[in-house]
Tab-separated table of C-alpha atoms and ligand atoms in Angstrom:
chain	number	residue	atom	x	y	z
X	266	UNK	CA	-10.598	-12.242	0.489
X	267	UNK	CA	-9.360	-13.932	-2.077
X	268	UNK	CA	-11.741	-12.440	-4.921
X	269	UNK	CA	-10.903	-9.320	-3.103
X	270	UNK	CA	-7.109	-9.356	-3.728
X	271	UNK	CA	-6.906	-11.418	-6.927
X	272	UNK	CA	-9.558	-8.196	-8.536
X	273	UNK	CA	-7.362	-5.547	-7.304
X	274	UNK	CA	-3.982	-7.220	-7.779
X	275	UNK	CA	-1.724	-8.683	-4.636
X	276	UNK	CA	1.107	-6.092	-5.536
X	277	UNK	CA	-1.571	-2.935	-5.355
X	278	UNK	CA	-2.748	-3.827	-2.152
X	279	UNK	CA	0.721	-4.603	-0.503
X	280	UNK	CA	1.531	-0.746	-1.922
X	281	UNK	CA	-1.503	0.505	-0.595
X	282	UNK	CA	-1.048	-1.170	2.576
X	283	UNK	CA	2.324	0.394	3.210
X	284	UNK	CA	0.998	3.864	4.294
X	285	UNK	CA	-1.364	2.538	6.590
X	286	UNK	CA	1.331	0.568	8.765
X	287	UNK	CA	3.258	3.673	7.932
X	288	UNK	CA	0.643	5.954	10.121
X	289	UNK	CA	0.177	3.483	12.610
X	290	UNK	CA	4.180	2.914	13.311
X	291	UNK	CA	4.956	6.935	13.399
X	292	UNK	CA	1.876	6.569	16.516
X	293	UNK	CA	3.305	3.826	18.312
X	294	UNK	CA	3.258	4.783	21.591
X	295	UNK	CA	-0.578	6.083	21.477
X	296	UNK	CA	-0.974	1.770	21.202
X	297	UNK	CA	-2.215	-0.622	24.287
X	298	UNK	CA	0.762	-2.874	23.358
X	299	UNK	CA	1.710	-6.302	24.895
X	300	UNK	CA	3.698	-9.186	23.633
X	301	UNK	CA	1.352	-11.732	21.916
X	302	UNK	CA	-0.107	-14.536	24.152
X	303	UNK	CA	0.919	-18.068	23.136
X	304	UNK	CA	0.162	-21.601	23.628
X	305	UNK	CA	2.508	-24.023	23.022
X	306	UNK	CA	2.283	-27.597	22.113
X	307	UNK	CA	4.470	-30.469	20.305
X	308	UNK	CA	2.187	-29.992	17.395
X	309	UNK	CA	2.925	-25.672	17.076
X	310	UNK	CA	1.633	-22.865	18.654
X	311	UNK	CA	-1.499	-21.245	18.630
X	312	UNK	CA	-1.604	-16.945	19.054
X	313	UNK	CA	-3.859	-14.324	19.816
X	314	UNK	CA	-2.599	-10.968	19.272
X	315	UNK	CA	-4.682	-7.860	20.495
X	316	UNK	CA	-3.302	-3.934	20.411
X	317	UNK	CA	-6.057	-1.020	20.633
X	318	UNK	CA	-5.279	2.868	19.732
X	319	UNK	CA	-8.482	3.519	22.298
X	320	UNK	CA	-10.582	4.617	19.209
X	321	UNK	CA	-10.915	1.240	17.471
X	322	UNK	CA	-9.738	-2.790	19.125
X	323	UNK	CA	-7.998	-5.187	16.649
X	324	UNK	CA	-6.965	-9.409	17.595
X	325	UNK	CA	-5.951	-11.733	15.170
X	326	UNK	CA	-5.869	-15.658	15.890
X	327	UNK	CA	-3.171	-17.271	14.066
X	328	UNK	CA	-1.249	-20.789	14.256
X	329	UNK	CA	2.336	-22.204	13.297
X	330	UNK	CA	2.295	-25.137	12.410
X	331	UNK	CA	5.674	-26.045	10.698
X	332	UNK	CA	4.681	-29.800	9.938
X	333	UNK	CA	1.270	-29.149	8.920
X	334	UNK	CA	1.986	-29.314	5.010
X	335	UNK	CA	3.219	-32.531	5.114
X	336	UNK	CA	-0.347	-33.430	6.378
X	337	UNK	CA	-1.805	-31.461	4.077
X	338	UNK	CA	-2.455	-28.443	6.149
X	339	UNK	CA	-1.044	-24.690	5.681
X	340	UNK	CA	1.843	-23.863	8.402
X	341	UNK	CA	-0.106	-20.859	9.158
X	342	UNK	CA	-3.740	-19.847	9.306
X	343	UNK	CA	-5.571	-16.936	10.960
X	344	UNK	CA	-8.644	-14.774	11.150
X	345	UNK	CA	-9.068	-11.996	12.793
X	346	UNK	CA	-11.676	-8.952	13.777
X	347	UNK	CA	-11.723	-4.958	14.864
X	348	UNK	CA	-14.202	-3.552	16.800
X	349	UNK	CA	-15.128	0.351	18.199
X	350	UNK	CA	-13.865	0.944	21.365
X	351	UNK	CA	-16.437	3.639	22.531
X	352	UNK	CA	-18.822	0.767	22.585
X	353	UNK	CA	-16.736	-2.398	21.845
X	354	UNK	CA	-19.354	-3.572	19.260
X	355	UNK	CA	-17.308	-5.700	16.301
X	356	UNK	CA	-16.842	-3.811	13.300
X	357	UNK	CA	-15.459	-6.561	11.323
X	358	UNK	CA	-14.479	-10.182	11.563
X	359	UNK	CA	-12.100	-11.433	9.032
X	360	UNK	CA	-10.079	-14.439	7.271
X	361	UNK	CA	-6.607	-13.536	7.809
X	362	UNK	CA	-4.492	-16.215	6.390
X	363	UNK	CA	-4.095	-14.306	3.222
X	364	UNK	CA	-4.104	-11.106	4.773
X	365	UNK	CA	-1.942	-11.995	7.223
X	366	UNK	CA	0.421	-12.847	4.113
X	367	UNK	CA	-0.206	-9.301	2.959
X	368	UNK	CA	0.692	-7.688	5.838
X	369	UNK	CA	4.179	-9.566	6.790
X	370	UNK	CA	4.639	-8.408	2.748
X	371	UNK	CA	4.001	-4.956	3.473
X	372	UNK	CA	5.834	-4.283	6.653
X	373	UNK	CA	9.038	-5.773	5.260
X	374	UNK	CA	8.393	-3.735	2.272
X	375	UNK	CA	7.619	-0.393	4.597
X	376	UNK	CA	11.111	-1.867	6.654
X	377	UNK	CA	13.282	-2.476	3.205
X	378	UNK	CA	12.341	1.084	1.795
X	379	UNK	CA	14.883	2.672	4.546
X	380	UNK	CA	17.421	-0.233	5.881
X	381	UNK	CA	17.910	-1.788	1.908
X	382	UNK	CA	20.532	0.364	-0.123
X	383	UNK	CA	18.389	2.064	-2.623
X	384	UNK	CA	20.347	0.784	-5.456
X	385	UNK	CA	19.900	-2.927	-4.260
X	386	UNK	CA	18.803	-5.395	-7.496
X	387	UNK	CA	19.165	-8.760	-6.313
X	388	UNK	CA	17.150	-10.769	-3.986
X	389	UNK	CA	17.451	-14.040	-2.388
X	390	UNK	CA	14.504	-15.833	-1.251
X	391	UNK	CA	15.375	-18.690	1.309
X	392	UNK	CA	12.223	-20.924	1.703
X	393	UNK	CA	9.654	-20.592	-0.816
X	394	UNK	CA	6.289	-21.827	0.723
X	395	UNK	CA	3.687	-19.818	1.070
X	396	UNK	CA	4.506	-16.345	2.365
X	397	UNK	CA	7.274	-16.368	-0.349
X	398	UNK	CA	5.414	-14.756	-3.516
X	399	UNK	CA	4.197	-12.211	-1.303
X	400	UNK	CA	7.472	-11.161	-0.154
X	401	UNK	CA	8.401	-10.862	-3.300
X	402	UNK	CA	5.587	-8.601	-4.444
X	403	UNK	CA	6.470	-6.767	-1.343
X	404	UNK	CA	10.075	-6.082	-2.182
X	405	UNK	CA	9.373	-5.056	-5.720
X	406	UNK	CA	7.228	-2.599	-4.333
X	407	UNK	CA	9.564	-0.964	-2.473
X	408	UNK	CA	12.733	-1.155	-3.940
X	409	UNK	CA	11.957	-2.506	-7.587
X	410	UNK	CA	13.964	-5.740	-7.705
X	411	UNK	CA	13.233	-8.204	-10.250
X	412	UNK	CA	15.904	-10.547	-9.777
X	413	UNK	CA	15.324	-13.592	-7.415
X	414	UNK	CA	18.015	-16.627	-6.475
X	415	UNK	CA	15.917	-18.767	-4.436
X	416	UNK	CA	16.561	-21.920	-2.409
X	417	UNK	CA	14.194	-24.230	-0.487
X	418	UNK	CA	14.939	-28.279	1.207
X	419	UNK	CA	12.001	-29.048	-0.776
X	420	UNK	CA	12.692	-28.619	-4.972
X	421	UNK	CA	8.524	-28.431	-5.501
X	422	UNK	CA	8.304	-25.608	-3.387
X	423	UNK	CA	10.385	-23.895	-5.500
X	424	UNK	CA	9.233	-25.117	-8.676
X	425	UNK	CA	5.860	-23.744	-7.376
X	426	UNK	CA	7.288	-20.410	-6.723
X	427	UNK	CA	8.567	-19.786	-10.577
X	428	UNK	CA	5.286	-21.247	-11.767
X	429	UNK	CA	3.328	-18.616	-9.572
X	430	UNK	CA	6.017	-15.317	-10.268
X	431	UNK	CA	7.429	-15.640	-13.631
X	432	UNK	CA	4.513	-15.092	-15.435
X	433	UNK	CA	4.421	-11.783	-13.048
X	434	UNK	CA	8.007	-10.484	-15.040
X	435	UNK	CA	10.244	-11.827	-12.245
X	436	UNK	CA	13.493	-13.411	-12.867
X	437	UNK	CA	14.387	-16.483	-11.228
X	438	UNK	CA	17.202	-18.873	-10.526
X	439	UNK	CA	17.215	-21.755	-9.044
X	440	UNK	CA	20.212	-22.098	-6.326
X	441	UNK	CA	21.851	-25.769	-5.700
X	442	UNK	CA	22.292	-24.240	-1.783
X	443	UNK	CA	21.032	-21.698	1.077
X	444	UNK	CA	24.484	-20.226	0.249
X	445	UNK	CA	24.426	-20.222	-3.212
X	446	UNK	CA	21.253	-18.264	-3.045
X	447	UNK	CA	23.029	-15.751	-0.880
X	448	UNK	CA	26.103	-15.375	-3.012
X	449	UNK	CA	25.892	-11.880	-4.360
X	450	UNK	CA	22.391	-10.733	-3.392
X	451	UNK	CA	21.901	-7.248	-2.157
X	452	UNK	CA	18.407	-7.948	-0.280
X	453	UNK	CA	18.160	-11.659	1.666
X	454	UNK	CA	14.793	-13.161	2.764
X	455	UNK	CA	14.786	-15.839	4.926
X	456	UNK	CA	11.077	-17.333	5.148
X	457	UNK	CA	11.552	-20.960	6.256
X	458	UNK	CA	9.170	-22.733	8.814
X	459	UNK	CA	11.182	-25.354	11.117
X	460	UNK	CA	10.077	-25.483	14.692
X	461	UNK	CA	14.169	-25.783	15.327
X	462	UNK	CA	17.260	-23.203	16.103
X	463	UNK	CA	18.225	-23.600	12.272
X	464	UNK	CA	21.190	-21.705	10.567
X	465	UNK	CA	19.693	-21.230	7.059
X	466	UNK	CA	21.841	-18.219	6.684
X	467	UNK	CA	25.363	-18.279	8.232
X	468	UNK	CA	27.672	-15.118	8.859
X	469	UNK	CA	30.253	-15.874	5.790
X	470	UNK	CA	27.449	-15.783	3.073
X	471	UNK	CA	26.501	-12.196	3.554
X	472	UNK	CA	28.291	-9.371	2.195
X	473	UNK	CA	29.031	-5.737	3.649
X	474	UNK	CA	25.452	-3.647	2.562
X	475	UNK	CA	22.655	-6.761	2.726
X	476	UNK	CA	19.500	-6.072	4.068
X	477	UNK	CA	18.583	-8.913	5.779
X	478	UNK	CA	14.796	-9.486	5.837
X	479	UNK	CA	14.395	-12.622	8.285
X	480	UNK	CA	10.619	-13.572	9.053
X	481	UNK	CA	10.887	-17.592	9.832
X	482	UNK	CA	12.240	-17.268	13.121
X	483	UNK	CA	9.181	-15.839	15.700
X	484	UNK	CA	8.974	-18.579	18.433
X	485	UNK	CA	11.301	-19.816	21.412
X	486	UNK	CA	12.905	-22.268	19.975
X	487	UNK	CA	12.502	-21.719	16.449
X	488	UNK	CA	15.428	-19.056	14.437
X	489	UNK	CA	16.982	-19.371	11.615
X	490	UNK	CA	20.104	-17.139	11.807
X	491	UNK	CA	23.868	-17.273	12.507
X	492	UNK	CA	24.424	-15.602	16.263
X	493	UNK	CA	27.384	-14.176	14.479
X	494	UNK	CA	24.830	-12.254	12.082
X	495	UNK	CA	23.327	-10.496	14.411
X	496	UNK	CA	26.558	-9.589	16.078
X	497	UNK	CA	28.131	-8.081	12.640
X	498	UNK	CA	24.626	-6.198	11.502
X	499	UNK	CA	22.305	-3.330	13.291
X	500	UNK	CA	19.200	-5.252	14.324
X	501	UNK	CA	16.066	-3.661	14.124
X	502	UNK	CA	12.733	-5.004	15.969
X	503	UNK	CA	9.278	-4.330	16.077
X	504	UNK	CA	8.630	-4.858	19.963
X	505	UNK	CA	11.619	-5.745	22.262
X	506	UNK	CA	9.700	-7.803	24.798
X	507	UNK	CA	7.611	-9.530	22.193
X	508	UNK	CA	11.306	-10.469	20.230
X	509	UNK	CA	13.401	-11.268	22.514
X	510	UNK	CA	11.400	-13.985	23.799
X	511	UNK	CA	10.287	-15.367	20.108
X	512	UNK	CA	13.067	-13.234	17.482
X	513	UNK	CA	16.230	-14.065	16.709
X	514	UNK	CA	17.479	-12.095	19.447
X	515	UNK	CA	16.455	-15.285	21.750
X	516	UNK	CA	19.507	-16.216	21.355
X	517	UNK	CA	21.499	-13.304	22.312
X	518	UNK	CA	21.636	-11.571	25.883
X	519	UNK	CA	18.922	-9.853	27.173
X	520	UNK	CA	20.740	-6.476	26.926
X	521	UNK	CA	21.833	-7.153	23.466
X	522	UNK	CA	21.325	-3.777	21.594
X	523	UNK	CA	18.513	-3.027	19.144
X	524	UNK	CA	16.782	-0.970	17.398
X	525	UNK	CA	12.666	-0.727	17.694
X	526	UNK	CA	11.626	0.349	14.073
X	527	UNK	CA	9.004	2.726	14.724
X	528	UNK	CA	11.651	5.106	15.976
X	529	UNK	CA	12.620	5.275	12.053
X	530	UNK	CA	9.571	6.293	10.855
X	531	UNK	CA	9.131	8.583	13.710
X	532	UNK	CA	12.403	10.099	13.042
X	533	UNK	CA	14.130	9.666	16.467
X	534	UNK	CA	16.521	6.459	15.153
X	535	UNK	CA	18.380	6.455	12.269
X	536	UNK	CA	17.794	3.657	9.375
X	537	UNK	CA	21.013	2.763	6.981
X	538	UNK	CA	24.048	4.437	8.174
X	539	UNK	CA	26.252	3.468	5.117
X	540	UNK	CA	26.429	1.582	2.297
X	541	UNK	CA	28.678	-0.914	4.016
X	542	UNK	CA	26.331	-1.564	6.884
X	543	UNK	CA	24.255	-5.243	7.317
X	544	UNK	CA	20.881	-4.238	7.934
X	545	UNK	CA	18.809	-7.304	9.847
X	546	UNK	CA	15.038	-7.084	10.101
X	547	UNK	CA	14.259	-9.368	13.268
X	548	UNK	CA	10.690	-9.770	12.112
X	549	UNK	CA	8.279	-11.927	14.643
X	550	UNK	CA	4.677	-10.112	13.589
X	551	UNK	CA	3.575	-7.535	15.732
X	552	UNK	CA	-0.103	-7.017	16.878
X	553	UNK	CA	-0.096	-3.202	15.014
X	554	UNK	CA	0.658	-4.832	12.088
X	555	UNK	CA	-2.820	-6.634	11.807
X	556	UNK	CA	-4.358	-3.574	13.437
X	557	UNK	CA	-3.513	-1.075	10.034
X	558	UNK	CA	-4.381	-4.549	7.933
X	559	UNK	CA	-7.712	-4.752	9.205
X	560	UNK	CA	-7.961	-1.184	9.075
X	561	UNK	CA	-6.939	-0.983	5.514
X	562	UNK	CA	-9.353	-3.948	4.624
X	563	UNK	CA	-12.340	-2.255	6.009
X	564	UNK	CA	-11.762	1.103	4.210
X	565	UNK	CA	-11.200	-0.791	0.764
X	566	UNK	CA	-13.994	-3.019	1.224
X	567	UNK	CA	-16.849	-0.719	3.127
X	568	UNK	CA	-20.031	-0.845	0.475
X	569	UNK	CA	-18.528	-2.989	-1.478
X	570	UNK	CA	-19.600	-6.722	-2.879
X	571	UNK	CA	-16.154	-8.089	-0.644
X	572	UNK	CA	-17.852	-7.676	2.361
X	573	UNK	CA	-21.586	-8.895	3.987
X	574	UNK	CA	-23.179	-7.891	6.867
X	575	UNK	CA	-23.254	-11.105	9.666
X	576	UNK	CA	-25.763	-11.198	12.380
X	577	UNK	CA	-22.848	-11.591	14.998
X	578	UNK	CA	-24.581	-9.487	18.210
X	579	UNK	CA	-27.034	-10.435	20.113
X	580	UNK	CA	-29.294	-6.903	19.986
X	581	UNK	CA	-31.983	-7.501	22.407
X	582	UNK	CA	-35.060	-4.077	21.887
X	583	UNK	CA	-34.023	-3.403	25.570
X	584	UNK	CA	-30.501	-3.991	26.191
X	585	UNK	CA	-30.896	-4.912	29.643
X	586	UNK	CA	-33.126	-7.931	28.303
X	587	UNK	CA	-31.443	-10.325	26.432
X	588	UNK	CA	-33.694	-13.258	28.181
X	589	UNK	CA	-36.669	-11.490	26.182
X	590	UNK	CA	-35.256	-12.462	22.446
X	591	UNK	CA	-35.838	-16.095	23.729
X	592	UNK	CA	-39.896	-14.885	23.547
X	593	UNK	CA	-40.914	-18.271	22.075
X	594	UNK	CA	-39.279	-20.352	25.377
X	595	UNK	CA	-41.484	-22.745	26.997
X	596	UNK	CA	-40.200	-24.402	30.142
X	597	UNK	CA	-40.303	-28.238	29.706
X	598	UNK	CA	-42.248	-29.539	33.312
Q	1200	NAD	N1	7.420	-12.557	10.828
Q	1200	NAD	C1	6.147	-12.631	10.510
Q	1200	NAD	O1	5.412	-11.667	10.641
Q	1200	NAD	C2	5.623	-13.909	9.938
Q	1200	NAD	C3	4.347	-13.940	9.322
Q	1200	NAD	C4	3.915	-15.126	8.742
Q	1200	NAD	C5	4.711	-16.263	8.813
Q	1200	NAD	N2	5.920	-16.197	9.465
Q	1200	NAD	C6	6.806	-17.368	9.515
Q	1200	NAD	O2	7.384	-17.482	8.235
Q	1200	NAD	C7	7.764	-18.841	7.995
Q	1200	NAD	C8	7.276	-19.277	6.642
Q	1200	NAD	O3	5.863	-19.373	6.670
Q	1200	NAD	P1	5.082	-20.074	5.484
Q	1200	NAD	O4	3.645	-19.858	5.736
Q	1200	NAD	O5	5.664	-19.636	4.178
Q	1200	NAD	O6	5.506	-21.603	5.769
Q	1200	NAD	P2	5.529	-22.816	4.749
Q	1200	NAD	O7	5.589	-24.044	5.584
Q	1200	NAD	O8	4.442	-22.683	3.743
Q	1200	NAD	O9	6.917	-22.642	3.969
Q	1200	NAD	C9	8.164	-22.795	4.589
Q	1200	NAD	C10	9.181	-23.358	3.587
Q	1200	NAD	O10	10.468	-23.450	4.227
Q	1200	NAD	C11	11.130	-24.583	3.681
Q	1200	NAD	N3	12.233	-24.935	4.558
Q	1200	NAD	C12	12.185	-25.485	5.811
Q	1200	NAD	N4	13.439	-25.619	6.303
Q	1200	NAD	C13	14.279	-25.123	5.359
Q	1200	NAD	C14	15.694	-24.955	5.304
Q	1200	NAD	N5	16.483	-25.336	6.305
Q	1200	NAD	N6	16.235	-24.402	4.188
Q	1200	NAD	C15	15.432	-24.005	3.162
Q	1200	NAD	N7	14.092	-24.140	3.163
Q	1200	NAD	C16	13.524	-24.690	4.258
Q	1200	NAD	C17	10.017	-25.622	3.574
Q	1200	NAD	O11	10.358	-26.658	2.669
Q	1200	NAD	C18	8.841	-24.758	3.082
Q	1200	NAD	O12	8.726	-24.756	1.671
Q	1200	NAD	C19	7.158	-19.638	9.155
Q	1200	NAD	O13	8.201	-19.948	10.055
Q	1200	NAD	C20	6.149	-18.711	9.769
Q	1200	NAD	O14	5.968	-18.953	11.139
Q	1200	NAD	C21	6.372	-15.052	10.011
């Protein structure tokens, strides 16, 4: 994967991603959809997220683990396969940390090109580990911006961040606060990992027009928003009963108004009403989302040197005897 994406370029394949997510969002409701199932422990959560559009099956495994990198480990890590439905043979198992990366890049991307105001320049980056350069990419893609103010509790983090985009043609400043980061950007990403109902971005540091991109906060009892945020801004979601238990909407009623994003690029909901609107992305991950990832990675990589066939099935000569592949079995008397 990583071969894969450093040959082609992380920004190309976030671009190239975008119509694929595109497709699959304008067919929602042709999807076997339900919210992702979760185990909980002190330690994070662990996921499995399955969708199907009856022609092919996608799941992706994936953890949060928001103390992990001060063990050493990633906060997130996933894999993932798709398989034919007319037979429900795999197709394709894959690593998924990096793509999963890719994907949370592209939908915000897809999601920016029609809630951001077209003319937006500035971005601010709130927690810099390691979805953060993708974001970036992503954003870039879609709207062109160059300009970062980022701000993370830990300074290497964001050292980390410049070393890995400014050789890429970004420009970046370092803010002294989560607010300071804020203060005049058009586009806000909030990307921090904190198993905790945080307030990384409050309601007096956004101005009339953000897009708010917000991705950290997709477990109970872990946000990162102002309530008063997502009372001031039109909220838009991928799957209601998926967010509201794990978005940022957990913490408002269970009525609270919002709107499910695939009805923009279906064309039955509107995106930006005004140049004075706040736009909020309640991002959590959706199961589709991995589903036009996997999809896109096995076009790209079919035939290719990226990809190598795996003895994964069990193919007995006669299907019905799969004790006969064990020919060489001697019973021990
Ligand atoms: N919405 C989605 O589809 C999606 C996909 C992938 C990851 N995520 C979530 O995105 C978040 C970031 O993931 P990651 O892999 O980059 O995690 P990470 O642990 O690599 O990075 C998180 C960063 O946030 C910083 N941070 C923590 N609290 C902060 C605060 N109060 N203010 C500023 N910075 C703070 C940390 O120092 C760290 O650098 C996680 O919460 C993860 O669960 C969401």
């Amino acid at each position: 994967m990583a071969r894969w994406v450093s040959d082609v370029g992380p920004e190309t394949v976030i671009a190239e991603m975008i119509p694929y997510l595109e497709r699959d969002f304008a067919r929602w409701e042709r999807f076997d959809k339900s919210p992702r199932t979760a185990s909980h422990t002190p330690f994070g959560v662990i996921e499995l997220m399955p969708t199907s559009d009856y022609e092919q099956y996608a799941f992706k495994y994936v953890n949060g683990h928001p103390s992990n990198p001060a063990k050493g480990f990633q906060t997130v890590t996933a894999f993932g396969a798709l398989s034919d439905v007319s037979n429900g043979y795999p197709i394709l198992v894959s690593e998924m940390t990096l793509l999963t990366a890719l994907r949370t890049a592209a939908t915000s991307a897809m999601v920016a090109r029609r809630l951001a105001r077209p003319d937006s320049r500035v971005m601010a980056m709130i927690g810099t580990g390691s979805q953060a350069e993708f974001q970036a990419l992503g954003m870039r893609a879609a709207l062109g911006i160059r300009a970062l103010q980022i701000w993370d509790t830990d300074p290497a983090a964001m050292e980390k961040f410049s070393r890995n985009l400014e050789p890429l043609g970004f420009e970046i400043r370092h803010a002294s606060s989560n607010a300071d980061a804020a203060d005049g950007a058009d586009v806000i990403t909030t990307c921090t990992a904190d198993k905790a109902l945080a307030r990384v971005l409050q309601n007096d540091m956004v101005q009339p027009g953000t897009h708010i991109n917000a991705i950290g906060g997709d477990c109970p009892g872990k946000t990162e928003l102002d309530p008063q945020l997502l009372r001031n801004s039109t909220v838009f979601v991928e799957y209601p009963p998926q967010t509201r238990v794990e978005g940022e909407i957990q913490q408002m009623p269970s009525d609270f108004d919002v709107v499910e994003f695939w009805k923009v690029i279906a064309g039955e909901a509107a995106g930006r009403r005004s140049p004075q609107e706040i736009t909020l992305f309640d991002s959590v991950g959706f199961a589709i989302e991995d589903f036009s990832a996997l999809r896109f990675l096995a076009d790209q990589v079919a035939g290719t040197e990226y990809e190598a066939d795996i003895d994964l099935v069990a193919e007995p000569d006669d299907p019905k005897d799969l004790f006969g592949m064990l020919g060489s079995y001697v019973p021990v008397r």
